[in-house]
Short mmCIF file of C-alpha atoms (C1' of nucleotides) in Angstrom, two decimals:
data_model
loop_
_atom_site.label_atom_id
_atom_site.label_comp_id
_atom_site.label_asym_id
_atom_site.label_seq_id
_atom_site.Cartn_x
_atom_site.Cartn_y
_atom_site.Cartn_z
CA MET A 26 77.62 76.54 -62.87
CA ALA A 27 80.06 73.84 -63.87
CA TRP A 28 80.66 70.93 -61.56
CA GLU A 29 83.98 71.29 -59.98
CA PHE A 30 85.76 68.62 -57.94
CA SER A 31 88.48 68.81 -55.35
CA ASN A 32 90.95 65.95 -55.41
CA GLU A 33 90.91 65.34 -51.70
CA LYS A 34 87.77 63.14 -51.99
CA PRO A 35 86.71 60.45 -54.52
CA ILE A 36 84.85 62.10 -57.36
CA TYR A 37 81.94 59.65 -57.13
CA LEU A 38 81.28 60.88 -53.57
CA GLN A 39 81.41 64.52 -54.61
CA VAL A 40 78.97 63.65 -57.44
CA SER A 41 76.60 61.98 -55.08
CA ASP A 42 76.90 64.83 -52.65
CA GLN A 43 75.88 67.27 -55.48
CA ILE A 44 72.84 65.23 -56.21
CA VAL A 45 71.83 64.75 -52.60
CA SER A 46 72.13 68.44 -52.26
CA GLY A 47 69.88 68.87 -55.33
CA ILE A 48 67.26 66.45 -53.73
CA LEU A 49 67.28 68.10 -50.34
CA THR A 50 66.97 71.61 -51.72
CA GLY A 51 64.25 70.55 -54.13
CA SER A 52 66.05 71.04 -57.39
CA TYR A 53 65.23 67.41 -57.96
CA PRO A 54 61.64 67.22 -56.35
CA LYS A 55 60.38 64.16 -54.65
CA GLY A 56 58.83 61.65 -56.92
CA GLU A 57 60.26 63.22 -60.08
CA ARG A 58 62.49 61.51 -62.62
CA LEU A 59 66.24 62.26 -62.38
CA PRO A 60 68.37 62.93 -65.35
CA SER A 61 69.80 59.89 -66.97
CA VAL A 62 73.27 58.58 -66.05
CA ARG A 63 74.57 59.83 -69.42
CA GLU A 64 73.05 63.25 -68.85
CA PHE A 65 74.72 63.46 -65.46
CA ALA A 66 77.91 62.27 -66.91
CA VAL A 67 77.87 65.08 -69.46
CA LEU A 68 76.89 67.69 -66.91
CA ALA A 69 79.61 66.68 -64.55
CA ALA A 70 82.14 65.94 -67.25
CA VAL A 71 82.78 62.65 -65.66
CA ASN A 72 82.83 59.00 -66.72
CA PRO A 73 79.42 57.37 -66.71
CA ASN A 74 80.73 54.67 -64.47
CA THR A 75 81.47 57.32 -61.84
CA VAL A 76 77.82 58.60 -62.02
CA SER A 77 76.60 55.05 -61.78
CA ARG A 78 78.53 54.44 -58.63
CA ALA A 79 77.30 57.67 -57.18
CA LEU A 80 73.65 56.80 -57.84
CA SER A 81 74.03 53.38 -56.37
CA GLU A 82 75.05 55.08 -53.17
CA LEU A 83 71.91 56.98 -53.16
CA GLU A 84 69.74 54.03 -54.04
CA SER A 85 71.19 52.02 -51.18
CA VAL A 86 70.12 54.84 -48.77
CA GLY A 87 66.61 54.81 -50.28
CA LEU A 88 66.84 58.32 -51.54
CA ILE A 89 66.26 57.28 -55.14
CA GLU A 90 64.52 54.31 -56.74
CA THR A 91 65.04 52.65 -60.07
CA GLN A 92 62.03 51.92 -62.38
CA ARG A 93 62.71 49.35 -65.04
CA ASN A 94 63.30 50.99 -68.38
CA THR A 95 62.07 54.37 -67.40
CA GLY A 96 64.87 55.73 -65.21
CA LYS A 97 65.58 56.69 -61.67
CA PHE A 98 63.33 58.65 -59.49
CA VAL A 99 63.58 60.64 -56.39
CA THR A 100 61.72 58.75 -53.60
CA GLN A 101 58.19 59.67 -52.89
CA GLU A 102 58.56 59.40 -49.15
CA GLY A 103 59.23 62.74 -47.61
CA GLU A 104 60.25 61.05 -44.40
CA ILE A 105 63.26 59.40 -45.95
CA ILE A 106 64.44 62.64 -47.40
CA GLU A 107 64.00 64.36 -44.06
CA MET A 108 65.69 61.59 -42.18
CA ALA A 109 68.59 61.73 -44.56
CA ARG A 110 68.92 65.48 -44.03
CA LYS A 111 68.90 65.07 -40.21
CA LYS A 112 71.34 62.15 -40.16
CA ARG A 113 73.86 63.86 -42.40
CA GLY A 114 73.53 67.11 -40.60
CA ALA A 115 74.00 65.54 -37.22
CA LEU A 116 77.06 63.71 -38.42
CA LEU A 117 78.57 66.73 -39.95
CA ALA A 118 78.04 68.72 -36.87
CA ALA A 119 79.45 66.03 -34.53
CA ASP A 120 82.62 65.72 -36.60
CA PHE A 121 83.03 69.35 -36.80
CA LEU A 122 82.61 69.89 -33.05
CA LYS A 123 84.94 67.05 -32.27
CA SER A 124 87.61 68.61 -34.45
CA MET A 125 87.12 72.05 -32.89
CA ALA A 126 87.34 70.62 -29.48
CA ALA A 127 90.62 68.90 -30.42
CA LEU A 128 91.94 72.30 -31.56
CA GLY A 129 91.15 73.69 -28.11
CA TYR A 130 88.22 75.75 -29.02
CA THR A 131 85.65 76.42 -26.37
CA LYS A 132 81.91 76.23 -27.07
CA LYS A 133 81.61 79.99 -27.18
CA GLN A 134 84.58 80.43 -29.45
CA THR A 135 83.12 77.88 -31.76
CA MET A 136 79.64 79.47 -31.92
CA ASP A 137 81.30 82.81 -32.61
CA LEU A 138 83.34 81.46 -35.35
CA VAL A 139 80.34 79.67 -36.91
CA GLU A 140 78.38 82.93 -36.75
CA THR A 141 81.03 84.92 -38.53
CA ALA A 142 81.97 82.27 -40.98
CA TRP A 143 78.37 81.90 -42.07
CA GLU A 144 78.44 85.50 -43.31
CA GLU A 145 81.51 84.73 -45.37
CA VAL A 146 79.99 81.64 -46.93
CA GLN A 147 76.97 83.70 -47.93
CA ALA A 148 79.32 86.31 -49.43
CA ASP A 149 81.15 83.67 -51.43
CA GLU A 150 77.88 82.40 -52.90
CA ARG A 151 77.11 85.86 -53.94
CA ASP A 152 80.51 86.13 -55.62
CA ASP A 153 79.92 82.91 -57.48
CA ALA A 154 76.65 84.10 -58.80
CA MET B 28 94.06 58.31 -24.57
CA ALA B 29 94.30 55.44 -26.96
CA TRP B 30 95.29 56.02 -30.60
CA GLU B 31 92.62 54.78 -32.79
CA PHE B 32 92.37 55.26 -36.49
CA SER B 33 89.37 55.36 -38.85
CA ASN B 34 89.95 54.23 -42.41
CA GLU B 35 88.36 57.23 -43.92
CA LYS B 36 91.50 59.14 -43.82
CA PRO B 37 95.21 58.21 -44.28
CA ILE B 38 96.80 57.25 -40.98
CA TYR B 39 99.62 59.68 -41.21
CA LEU B 40 97.16 62.44 -41.35
CA GLN B 41 95.33 61.17 -38.27
CA VAL B 42 98.53 60.89 -36.50
CA SER B 43 99.54 64.46 -37.33
CA ASP B 44 96.08 65.67 -36.29
CA GLN B 45 96.57 64.04 -32.95
CA ILE B 46 99.91 65.69 -32.48
CA VAL B 47 98.69 69.09 -33.61
CA SER B 48 95.95 68.68 -31.20
CA GLY B 49 98.52 67.98 -28.48
CA ILE B 50 100.37 71.09 -29.45
CA LEU B 51 97.46 73.41 -29.50
CA THR B 52 96.08 72.19 -26.20
CA GLY B 53 99.49 72.43 -24.62
CA SER B 54 100.08 68.72 -23.99
CA TYR B 55 103.23 69.34 -26.01
CA PRO B 56 104.22 72.76 -24.83
CA LYS B 57 105.90 75.21 -27.27
CA GLY B 58 109.61 74.97 -27.37
CA GLU B 59 109.59 71.54 -25.82
CA ARG B 60 111.11 68.35 -27.23
CA LEU B 61 108.61 65.91 -28.76
CA PRO B 62 108.76 62.12 -28.14
CA SER B 63 111.04 60.55 -30.68
CA VAL B 64 109.82 59.16 -33.88
CA ARG B 65 110.28 55.71 -32.55
CA GLU B 66 108.38 56.45 -29.31
CA PHE B 67 105.49 57.87 -31.29
CA ALA B 68 105.51 54.78 -33.48
CA VAL B 69 105.07 52.58 -30.40
CA LEU B 70 102.42 54.88 -28.93
CA ALA B 71 100.33 54.93 -32.02
CA ALA B 72 101.18 51.26 -32.97
CA VAL B 73 102.22 52.33 -36.31
CA ASN B 74 105.33 52.11 -38.58
CA PRO B 75 108.01 54.70 -37.75
CA ASN B 76 107.98 55.78 -41.32
CA THR B 77 104.28 56.66 -40.97
CA VAL B 78 105.11 58.74 -37.93
CA SER B 79 107.91 60.37 -39.88
CA ARG B 80 105.64 61.43 -42.66
CA ALA B 81 103.15 62.78 -40.12
CA LEU B 82 105.86 64.95 -38.56
CA SER B 83 107.17 66.24 -41.83
CA GLU B 84 103.70 67.60 -42.48
CA LEU B 85 103.90 69.61 -39.27
CA GLU B 86 107.48 70.62 -40.08
CA SER B 87 106.38 72.03 -43.50
CA VAL B 88 103.91 74.22 -41.65
CA GLY B 89 106.45 75.40 -39.18
CA LEU B 90 104.75 73.95 -36.19
CA ILE B 91 107.79 71.81 -35.41
CA GLU B 92 111.43 72.03 -35.93
CA THR B 93 114.15 69.42 -36.24
CA GLN B 94 117.37 69.67 -34.40
CA ARG B 95 120.07 67.44 -35.90
CA ASN B 96 120.44 64.23 -33.87
CA THR B 97 118.66 65.63 -30.79
CA GLY B 98 115.08 65.45 -31.81
CA LYS B 99 112.13 67.44 -32.90
CA PHE B 100 110.83 70.44 -31.02
CA VAL B 101 107.56 72.31 -30.93
CA THR B 102 108.21 75.81 -32.43
CA GLN B 103 109.00 78.56 -29.92
CA GLU B 104 106.83 81.04 -31.72
CA GLY B 105 103.36 81.26 -30.26
CA GLU B 106 102.18 83.19 -33.43
CA ILE B 107 102.65 80.29 -35.59
CA ILE B 108 100.70 78.06 -33.24
CA GLU B 109 97.94 80.52 -32.91
CA MET B 110 97.87 81.04 -36.62
CA ALA B 111 97.64 77.34 -37.19
CA ARG B 112 94.77 77.11 -34.85
CA LYS B 113 92.88 79.91 -36.49
CA LYS B 114 93.49 78.71 -40.06
CA ARG B 115 92.47 75.21 -39.20
CA GLY B 116 89.41 76.36 -37.38
CA ALA B 117 88.32 78.72 -40.20
CA LEU B 118 88.75 75.99 -42.72
CA LEU B 119 86.72 73.45 -40.71
CA ALA B 120 83.97 75.98 -40.14
CA ALA B 121 83.81 77.05 -43.78
CA ASP B 122 83.54 73.41 -44.92
CA PHE B 123 81.07 72.55 -42.45
CA LEU B 124 78.84 75.51 -43.25
CA LYS B 125 79.04 74.99 -46.92
CA SER B 126 77.90 71.40 -46.44
CA MET B 127 75.10 72.39 -44.24
CA ALA B 128 73.96 75.08 -46.73
CA ALA B 129 74.05 72.36 -49.36
CA LEU B 130 71.72 70.30 -47.28
CA GLY B 131 69.31 73.15 -47.18
CA TYR B 132 69.91 74.16 -43.61
CA THR B 133 69.19 77.83 -42.64
CA LYS B 134 71.57 79.62 -40.33
CA LYS B 135 69.32 79.32 -37.45
CA GLN B 136 68.83 75.58 -37.92
CA THR B 137 72.55 75.17 -38.16
CA MET B 138 73.19 77.21 -35.07
CA ASP B 139 70.67 75.24 -33.09
CA LEU B 140 72.10 71.91 -34.26
CA VAL B 141 75.59 72.98 -33.30
CA GLU B 142 74.26 74.00 -29.84
CA THR B 143 72.68 70.64 -29.07
CA ALA B 144 75.33 68.68 -30.73
CA TRP B 145 77.97 70.36 -28.58
CA GLU B 146 76.32 68.86 -25.41
CA GLU B 147 76.50 65.37 -26.79
CA VAL B 148 80.20 65.78 -27.70
CA GLN B 149 80.83 66.80 -24.21
CA ALA B 150 78.85 63.70 -22.97
CA ASP B 151 80.96 61.44 -25.28
CA GLU B 152 84.08 62.84 -23.75
CA ARG B 153 82.88 62.05 -20.27
CA ASP B 154 82.15 58.52 -21.43
CA ASP B 155 85.65 58.03 -22.78
CA ALA B 156 87.11 59.21 -19.43
CA MET C 15 128.99 87.49 -34.26
CA ALA C 16 127.81 84.12 -33.03
CA TRP C 17 128.36 80.96 -35.02
CA GLU C 18 125.06 79.91 -36.60
CA PHE C 19 124.44 76.71 -38.36
CA SER C 20 121.93 75.54 -40.89
CA ASN C 21 120.61 72.07 -40.67
CA GLU C 22 120.99 71.26 -44.30
CA LYS C 23 124.58 70.31 -43.75
CA PRO C 24 126.52 68.47 -41.09
CA ILE C 25 127.72 70.85 -38.41
CA TYR C 26 131.25 69.63 -38.49
CA LEU C 27 131.50 70.68 -42.14
CA GLN C 28 130.10 74.12 -41.37
CA VAL C 29 132.61 74.55 -38.55
CA SER C 30 135.49 73.57 -40.77
CA ASP C 31 134.11 75.91 -43.46
CA GLN C 32 134.19 78.69 -40.91
CA ILE C 33 137.76 77.94 -39.93
CA VAL C 34 138.97 77.63 -43.49
CA SER C 35 137.27 80.98 -44.16
CA GLY C 36 139.19 82.46 -41.29
CA ILE C 37 142.41 81.05 -42.58
CA LEU C 38 142.04 82.26 -46.22
CA THR C 39 140.95 85.76 -45.18
CA GLY C 40 143.86 85.96 -42.67
CA SER C 41 141.88 85.98 -39.49
CA TYR C 42 143.95 83.09 -38.59
CA PRO C 43 147.31 84.01 -40.12
CA LYS C 44 149.62 81.57 -41.64
CA GLY C 45 152.04 79.96 -39.19
CA GLU C 46 150.01 81.07 -36.19
CA ARG C 47 148.49 78.93 -33.41
CA LEU C 48 144.81 78.25 -33.62
CA PRO C 49 142.47 78.45 -30.66
CA SER C 50 142.21 75.16 -28.84
CA VAL C 51 139.54 72.60 -29.52
CA ARG C 52 137.79 73.61 -26.29
CA GLU C 53 137.94 77.29 -27.14
CA PHE C 54 136.33 76.63 -30.58
CA ALA C 55 133.79 74.43 -29.00
CA VAL C 56 132.78 77.34 -26.66
CA LEU C 57 132.87 79.84 -29.48
CA ALA C 58 130.72 77.77 -31.74
CA ALA C 59 128.55 76.31 -28.98
CA VAL C 60 129.17 72.95 -30.15
CA ASN C 61 130.39 69.61 -28.90
CA PRO C 62 134.22 69.40 -28.74
CA ASN C 63 134.04 66.10 -30.75
CA THR C 64 132.52 68.05 -33.51
CA VAL C 65 135.33 70.63 -33.45
CA SER C 66 137.79 67.80 -33.48
CA ARG C 67 136.28 66.31 -36.46
CA ALA C 68 136.30 69.55 -38.32
CA LEU C 69 139.90 70.14 -37.58
CA SER C 70 140.97 66.67 -38.71
CA GLU C 71 139.38 67.49 -41.99
CA LEU C 72 141.65 70.49 -42.32
CA GLU C 73 144.64 68.62 -41.17
CA SER C 74 144.15 66.03 -43.83
CA VAL C 75 144.19 68.72 -46.50
CA GLY C 76 147.40 70.10 -45.01
CA LEU C 77 145.93 73.41 -44.07
CA ILE C 78 146.86 72.94 -40.42
CA GLU C 79 149.47 71.01 -38.46
CA THR C 80 149.46 69.59 -35.02
CA GLN C 81 152.42 70.16 -32.78
CA ARG C 82 152.62 67.92 -29.85
CA ASN C 83 151.51 69.44 -26.60
CA THR C 84 151.42 72.97 -27.99
CA GLY C 85 148.31 72.93 -30.22
CA LYS C 86 147.38 73.25 -33.78
CA PHE C 87 148.90 75.72 -36.19
CA VAL C 88 147.98 77.19 -39.63
CA THR C 89 150.39 75.80 -42.16
CA GLN C 90 153.45 77.98 -42.98
CA GLU C 91 153.23 77.29 -46.68
CA GLY C 92 151.41 79.91 -48.55
CA GLU C 93 151.17 77.59 -51.55
CA ILE C 94 148.90 75.13 -49.80
CA ILE C 95 146.59 77.87 -48.63
CA GLU C 96 146.53 79.40 -52.11
CA MET C 97 145.93 76.03 -53.67
CA ALA C 98 143.12 75.27 -51.32
CA ARG C 99 141.47 78.55 -52.15
CA LYS C 100 141.66 77.94 -55.90
CA LYS C 101 140.60 74.34 -55.69
CA ARG C 102 137.55 75.24 -53.63
CA GLY C 103 136.67 78.22 -55.77
CA ALA C 104 136.89 76.26 -58.94
CA LEU C 105 134.63 73.51 -57.51
CA LEU C 106 132.06 76.02 -56.36
CA ALA C 107 131.97 77.75 -59.65
CA ALA C 108 131.56 74.51 -61.51
CA ASP C 109 128.82 73.27 -59.45
CA PHE C 110 127.11 76.67 -59.59
CA LEU C 111 127.26 76.91 -63.31
CA LYS C 112 126.19 73.32 -63.88
CA SER C 113 123.14 73.99 -61.77
CA MET C 114 122.34 77.26 -63.66
CA ALA C 115 122.66 75.63 -66.91
CA ALA C 116 120.18 72.97 -65.86
CA LEU C 117 117.74 75.74 -65.02
CA GLY C 118 118.11 77.04 -68.60
CA TYR C 119 120.06 80.05 -67.84
CA THR C 120 122.36 81.36 -70.63
CA LYS C 121 125.86 82.53 -69.90
CA LYS C 122 124.80 86.15 -70.08
CA GLN C 123 121.77 85.74 -67.81
CA THR C 124 124.06 84.01 -65.35
CA MET C 125 126.57 86.72 -65.44
CA ASP C 126 124.02 89.36 -65.00
CA LEU C 127 122.48 87.54 -61.93
CA VAL C 128 125.82 87.19 -60.37
CA GLU C 129 126.57 90.86 -60.92
CA THR C 130 123.39 91.99 -59.23
CA ALA C 131 123.35 89.34 -56.56
CA TRP C 132 126.91 90.38 -55.51
CA GLU C 133 125.59 93.80 -54.51
CA GLU C 134 122.91 92.18 -52.35
CA VAL C 135 125.40 89.97 -50.58
CA GLN C 136 127.39 93.00 -49.84
CA ALA C 137 124.34 94.80 -48.53
CA ASP C 138 123.49 91.80 -46.22
CA GLU C 139 126.97 91.89 -44.81
CA ARG C 140 126.49 95.56 -43.86
CA ASP C 141 123.21 94.67 -42.29
CA ASP C 142 124.70 92.02 -40.16
CA ALA C 143 127.45 94.30 -38.95
CA MET D 27 120.71 61.50 -70.84
CA ALA D 28 121.64 59.02 -68.20
CA TRP D 29 120.42 59.41 -64.58
CA GLU D 30 123.37 59.33 -62.34
CA PHE D 31 123.38 60.24 -58.72
CA SER D 32 126.02 61.57 -56.40
CA ASN D 33 125.88 60.61 -52.76
CA GLU D 34 126.30 64.13 -51.39
CA LYS D 35 122.53 64.66 -51.70
CA PRO D 36 119.45 62.49 -51.26
CA ILE D 37 118.50 60.78 -54.41
CA TYR D 38 114.94 62.02 -54.23
CA LEU D 39 116.20 65.58 -54.33
CA GLN D 40 118.34 64.79 -57.25
CA VAL D 41 115.54 63.25 -59.10
CA SER D 42 113.30 66.18 -58.46
CA ASP D 43 116.08 68.46 -59.61
CA GLN D 44 116.35 66.57 -62.87
CA ILE D 45 112.63 66.88 -63.50
CA VAL D 46 112.55 70.50 -62.57
CA SER D 47 115.25 70.99 -65.00
CA GLY D 48 113.20 69.19 -67.67
CA ILE D 49 110.28 71.46 -66.91
CA LEU D 50 112.30 74.69 -66.95
CA THR D 51 113.98 73.76 -70.27
CA GLY D 52 110.76 72.64 -71.81
CA SER D 53 111.47 68.93 -72.06
CA TYR D 54 108.32 68.49 -70.10
CA PRO D 55 106.13 71.34 -71.48
CA LYS D 56 103.62 73.20 -69.27
CA GLY D 57 100.26 71.63 -69.11
CA GLU D 58 101.45 68.28 -70.43
CA ARG D 59 101.29 64.93 -68.62
CA LEU D 60 104.45 63.68 -67.09
CA PRO D 61 105.64 60.13 -67.39
CA SER D 62 103.99 57.93 -64.74
CA VAL D 63 105.78 57.34 -61.40
CA ARG D 64 106.55 53.80 -62.45
CA GLU D 65 108.01 55.03 -65.75
CA PHE D 66 110.28 57.55 -64.00
CA ALA D 67 111.22 54.83 -61.60
CA VAL D 68 112.57 52.68 -64.47
CA LEU D 69 114.21 55.60 -66.12
CA ALA D 70 116.05 56.54 -63.02
CA ALA D 71 116.67 53.08 -61.83
CA VAL D 72 115.18 53.90 -58.61
CA ASN D 73 112.32 52.79 -56.35
CA PRO D 74 108.91 54.12 -57.26
CA ASN D 75 108.47 55.42 -53.71
CA THR D 76 111.57 57.50 -54.21
CA VAL D 77 110.14 59.02 -57.40
CA SER D 78 106.90 59.60 -55.56
CA ARG D 79 108.63 61.58 -52.98
CA ALA D 80 110.61 63.62 -55.52
CA LEU D 81 107.31 64.50 -57.25
CA SER D 82 105.51 65.54 -54.10
CA GLU D 83 108.23 68.03 -53.57
CA LEU D 84 107.42 69.55 -56.93
CA GLU D 85 103.68 69.41 -56.16
CA SER D 86 104.10 71.22 -52.91
CA VAL D 87 105.77 74.07 -54.90
CA GLY D 88 102.96 74.11 -57.43
CA LEU D 89 105.09 73.08 -60.34
CA ILE D 90 103.03 70.02 -61.02
CA GLU D 91 99.49 68.94 -60.31
CA THR D 92 98.00 65.48 -59.77
CA GLN D 93 94.80 64.42 -61.57
CA ARG D 94 93.18 61.50 -59.92
CA ASN D 95 94.04 58.29 -61.66
CA THR D 96 95.14 59.89 -64.84
CA GLY D 97 98.68 61.18 -63.92
CA LYS D 98 100.65 64.17 -62.94
CA PHE D 99 100.79 67.25 -65.11
CA VAL D 100 103.09 70.19 -65.40
CA THR D 101 101.29 73.27 -64.22
CA GLN D 102 99.57 75.39 -66.81
CA GLU D 103 100.69 78.60 -65.21
CA GLY D 104 103.84 79.97 -66.82
CA GLU D 105 104.26 82.39 -63.90
CA ILE D 106 104.79 79.58 -61.43
CA ILE D 107 107.43 78.10 -63.58
CA GLU D 108 109.14 81.43 -64.25
CA MET D 109 109.08 82.23 -60.54
CA ALA D 110 110.64 78.81 -59.71
CA ARG D 111 113.45 79.48 -62.10
CA LYS D 112 114.10 82.89 -60.67
CA LYS D 113 113.80 81.89 -57.05
CA ARG D 114 116.08 78.92 -57.60
CA GLY D 115 118.58 80.89 -59.55
CA ALA D 116 118.75 83.65 -56.97
CA LEU D 117 119.23 81.20 -54.19
CA LEU D 118 122.07 79.51 -55.95
CA ALA D 119 123.87 82.71 -56.83
CA ALA D 120 123.51 84.00 -53.29
CA ASP D 121 124.99 80.81 -51.73
CA PHE D 122 127.68 80.72 -54.28
CA LEU D 123 128.71 84.33 -53.77
CA LYS D 124 128.57 84.01 -50.03
CA SER D 125 130.92 81.11 -50.19
CA MET D 126 133.27 82.82 -52.48
CA ALA D 127 133.42 85.91 -50.34
CA ALA D 128 134.18 83.65 -47.38
CA LEU D 129 137.10 82.32 -49.33
CA GLY D 130 138.33 85.87 -49.69
CA TYR D 131 137.54 86.28 -53.40
CA THR D 132 136.78 89.74 -54.54
CA LYS D 133 134.12 90.53 -57.01
CA LYS D 134 136.34 90.79 -59.92
CA GLN D 135 138.14 87.45 -59.15
CA THR D 136 134.84 85.80 -58.86
CA MET D 137 133.49 87.25 -62.09
CA ASP D 138 136.67 86.07 -63.94
CA LEU D 139 136.44 82.58 -62.41
CA VAL D 140 132.87 82.31 -63.54
CA GLU D 141 133.72 83.47 -66.99
CA THR D 142 136.47 80.87 -67.52
CA ALA D 143 134.59 78.13 -65.71
CA TRP D 144 131.62 78.55 -67.94
CA GLU D 145 133.75 77.62 -70.91
CA GLU D 146 134.73 74.38 -69.12
CA VAL D 147 131.17 73.43 -68.33
CA GLN D 148 130.27 73.84 -71.98
CA ALA D 149 133.25 71.59 -72.89
CA ASP D 150 132.05 68.98 -70.45
CA GLU D 151 128.61 68.98 -71.90
CA ARG D 152 130.11 68.37 -75.38
CA ASP D 153 132.11 65.44 -73.95
CA ASP D 154 128.93 63.91 -72.51
CA ALA D 155 127.16 64.21 -75.84
"C1'" DG E 10 120.29 57.23 -29.39
"C1'" DT E 11 118.56 60.69 -33.01
"C1'" DG E 12 116.45 61.52 -37.59
"C1'" DG E 13 116.85 60.47 -42.75
"C1'" DT E 14 116.86 57.73 -46.81
"C1'" DC E 15 115.97 53.92 -49.61
"C1'" DT E 16 114.18 49.46 -51.05
"C1'" DA E 17 110.97 45.83 -51.79
"C1'" DG E 18 106.71 44.54 -51.77
"C1'" DA E 19 102.01 44.57 -50.65
"C1'" DC E 20 97.29 46.36 -50.87
"C1'" DC E 21 93.83 49.83 -52.11
"C1'" DA E 22 90.44 53.02 -54.49
"C1'" DC E 23 89.59 54.96 -58.55
"C1'" DG E 24 88.18 55.44 -63.52
"C1'" DG F 19 96.98 51.33 -65.30
"C1'" DT F 20 97.07 55.44 -62.24
"C1'" DG F 21 98.71 57.32 -57.79
"C1'" DG F 22 98.49 56.66 -52.59
"C1'" DT F 23 99.42 54.44 -48.30
"C1'" DC F 24 101.69 51.34 -45.27
"C1'" DT F 25 104.89 47.94 -43.56
"C1'" DA F 26 109.20 45.81 -42.54
"C1'" DG F 27 113.59 46.22 -42.49
"C1'" DA F 28 117.93 47.85 -43.70
"C1'" DC F 29 121.74 51.24 -43.69
"C1'" DC F 30 123.66 55.80 -42.79
"C1'" DA F 31 125.54 60.11 -40.70
"C1'" DC F 32 125.72 62.55 -36.85
"C1'" DC F 33 126.65 63.72 -31.90
#
DNA sequence: GTGGTCTAGACCACG
DNA sequence: GTGGTCTAGACCACC
């Protein structure tokens, strides 16, 4: 699938999100070498500078490491990956719930909505495939 | 409640979110007159133009209506309000779940996380009060 | 039918348009006494000041005349009325056509559109009645 | 063509009308990049903010799309453009006819007036050129 | 007093 | 260089 970007968020963040997603789901396994900046740039149809910026974000969190002259690698340490997933998930959940509460949703309503919405997301993914 | 703004999102959107929240929870009851632009500006410690922009967002969605020289009013039609809540909630849920799926969370893990996170949000609210 | 106003245009202009319309169509016949400012204000559910302003517009064009202590009267002179109609009509037509031309409509397309749109306006009027 | 503005209508609406007109007549072809906000501001001798506001009107209707940091583009979809023309034309015609009817014009009188007025508009255009 | 429009000018993130 | 946001401050029509 092509890389598509919304214009609500900076592209470099969307790129880094994509790559994080790849790391967390194992598409880019831990310890393995990542595609080069240029390769990513082609894949995403984006300026190499943008990819570069996206990768520095990941490096600053410790998810990837640069090895001189050989490229960038996914970190070996499973802990860091796991921690990143948890931290990110918790943040997303907190933001989501805060917003729902502001809309006047009760806990039950929210849980129900999540339940049904989950089905739809699955359906969408099937459509895309 | 104090009006505090993050810098992840334009202020005018945060202002409009606040006001939407007030409408959906009934702080600004349907059909009632809203505080004037200038009053909001003082409350939010923000330029009147910024408030104005926030309110036009709401007007374009039909949540509020302007009466010439008398002020802005929450729409009479409960349907629109209810629809806004649903639309907004569905959007938030979809985005949230898509992100969680990208992080490799299963449905069950997500539901559990939501469950526990909800308690914390409640706790935060108590702290603020 | 009640007097309804859009909020795209100043109310006083809409009021004066209504009254002009009444004069041109003969609802307020030439030489006859008009309803008082207060009566108009009640009819239109509008502030008397607004009616007053609307009427001064008409007086300045010569369509109505004020007689001390007896009220305001539609002018006796048919010419003035006829001239007002023509002037107004020509202005409306010119504006309309200029706008249509700006949209890239040809003369024929415009005439056709006017033809069909006229039917619809008639239909609407029947609905309102 | 010079950019001149009347003071019956907000400038930003007149600016957006001008640009819409350019899109509908093909001066700004579909899919093409528009002049930058700053360029428009110079052309129209107007503040960039005003242009910005004009363009957001068009964006909210789907006539133009913003690409981050590269500029604004006329939509690719001919349908939207065609629909905009039709919608706009129908609205203008309906308003026009309603006003004419209010002035007591019959259908025939109106059509005749349109016919003759069209010639004059043409003449004006020749004068401007 | 209400909202609406416009300007000038500044700052920012992005690519 | 692109658009986006925000401020400060002015002026306006309207009721």
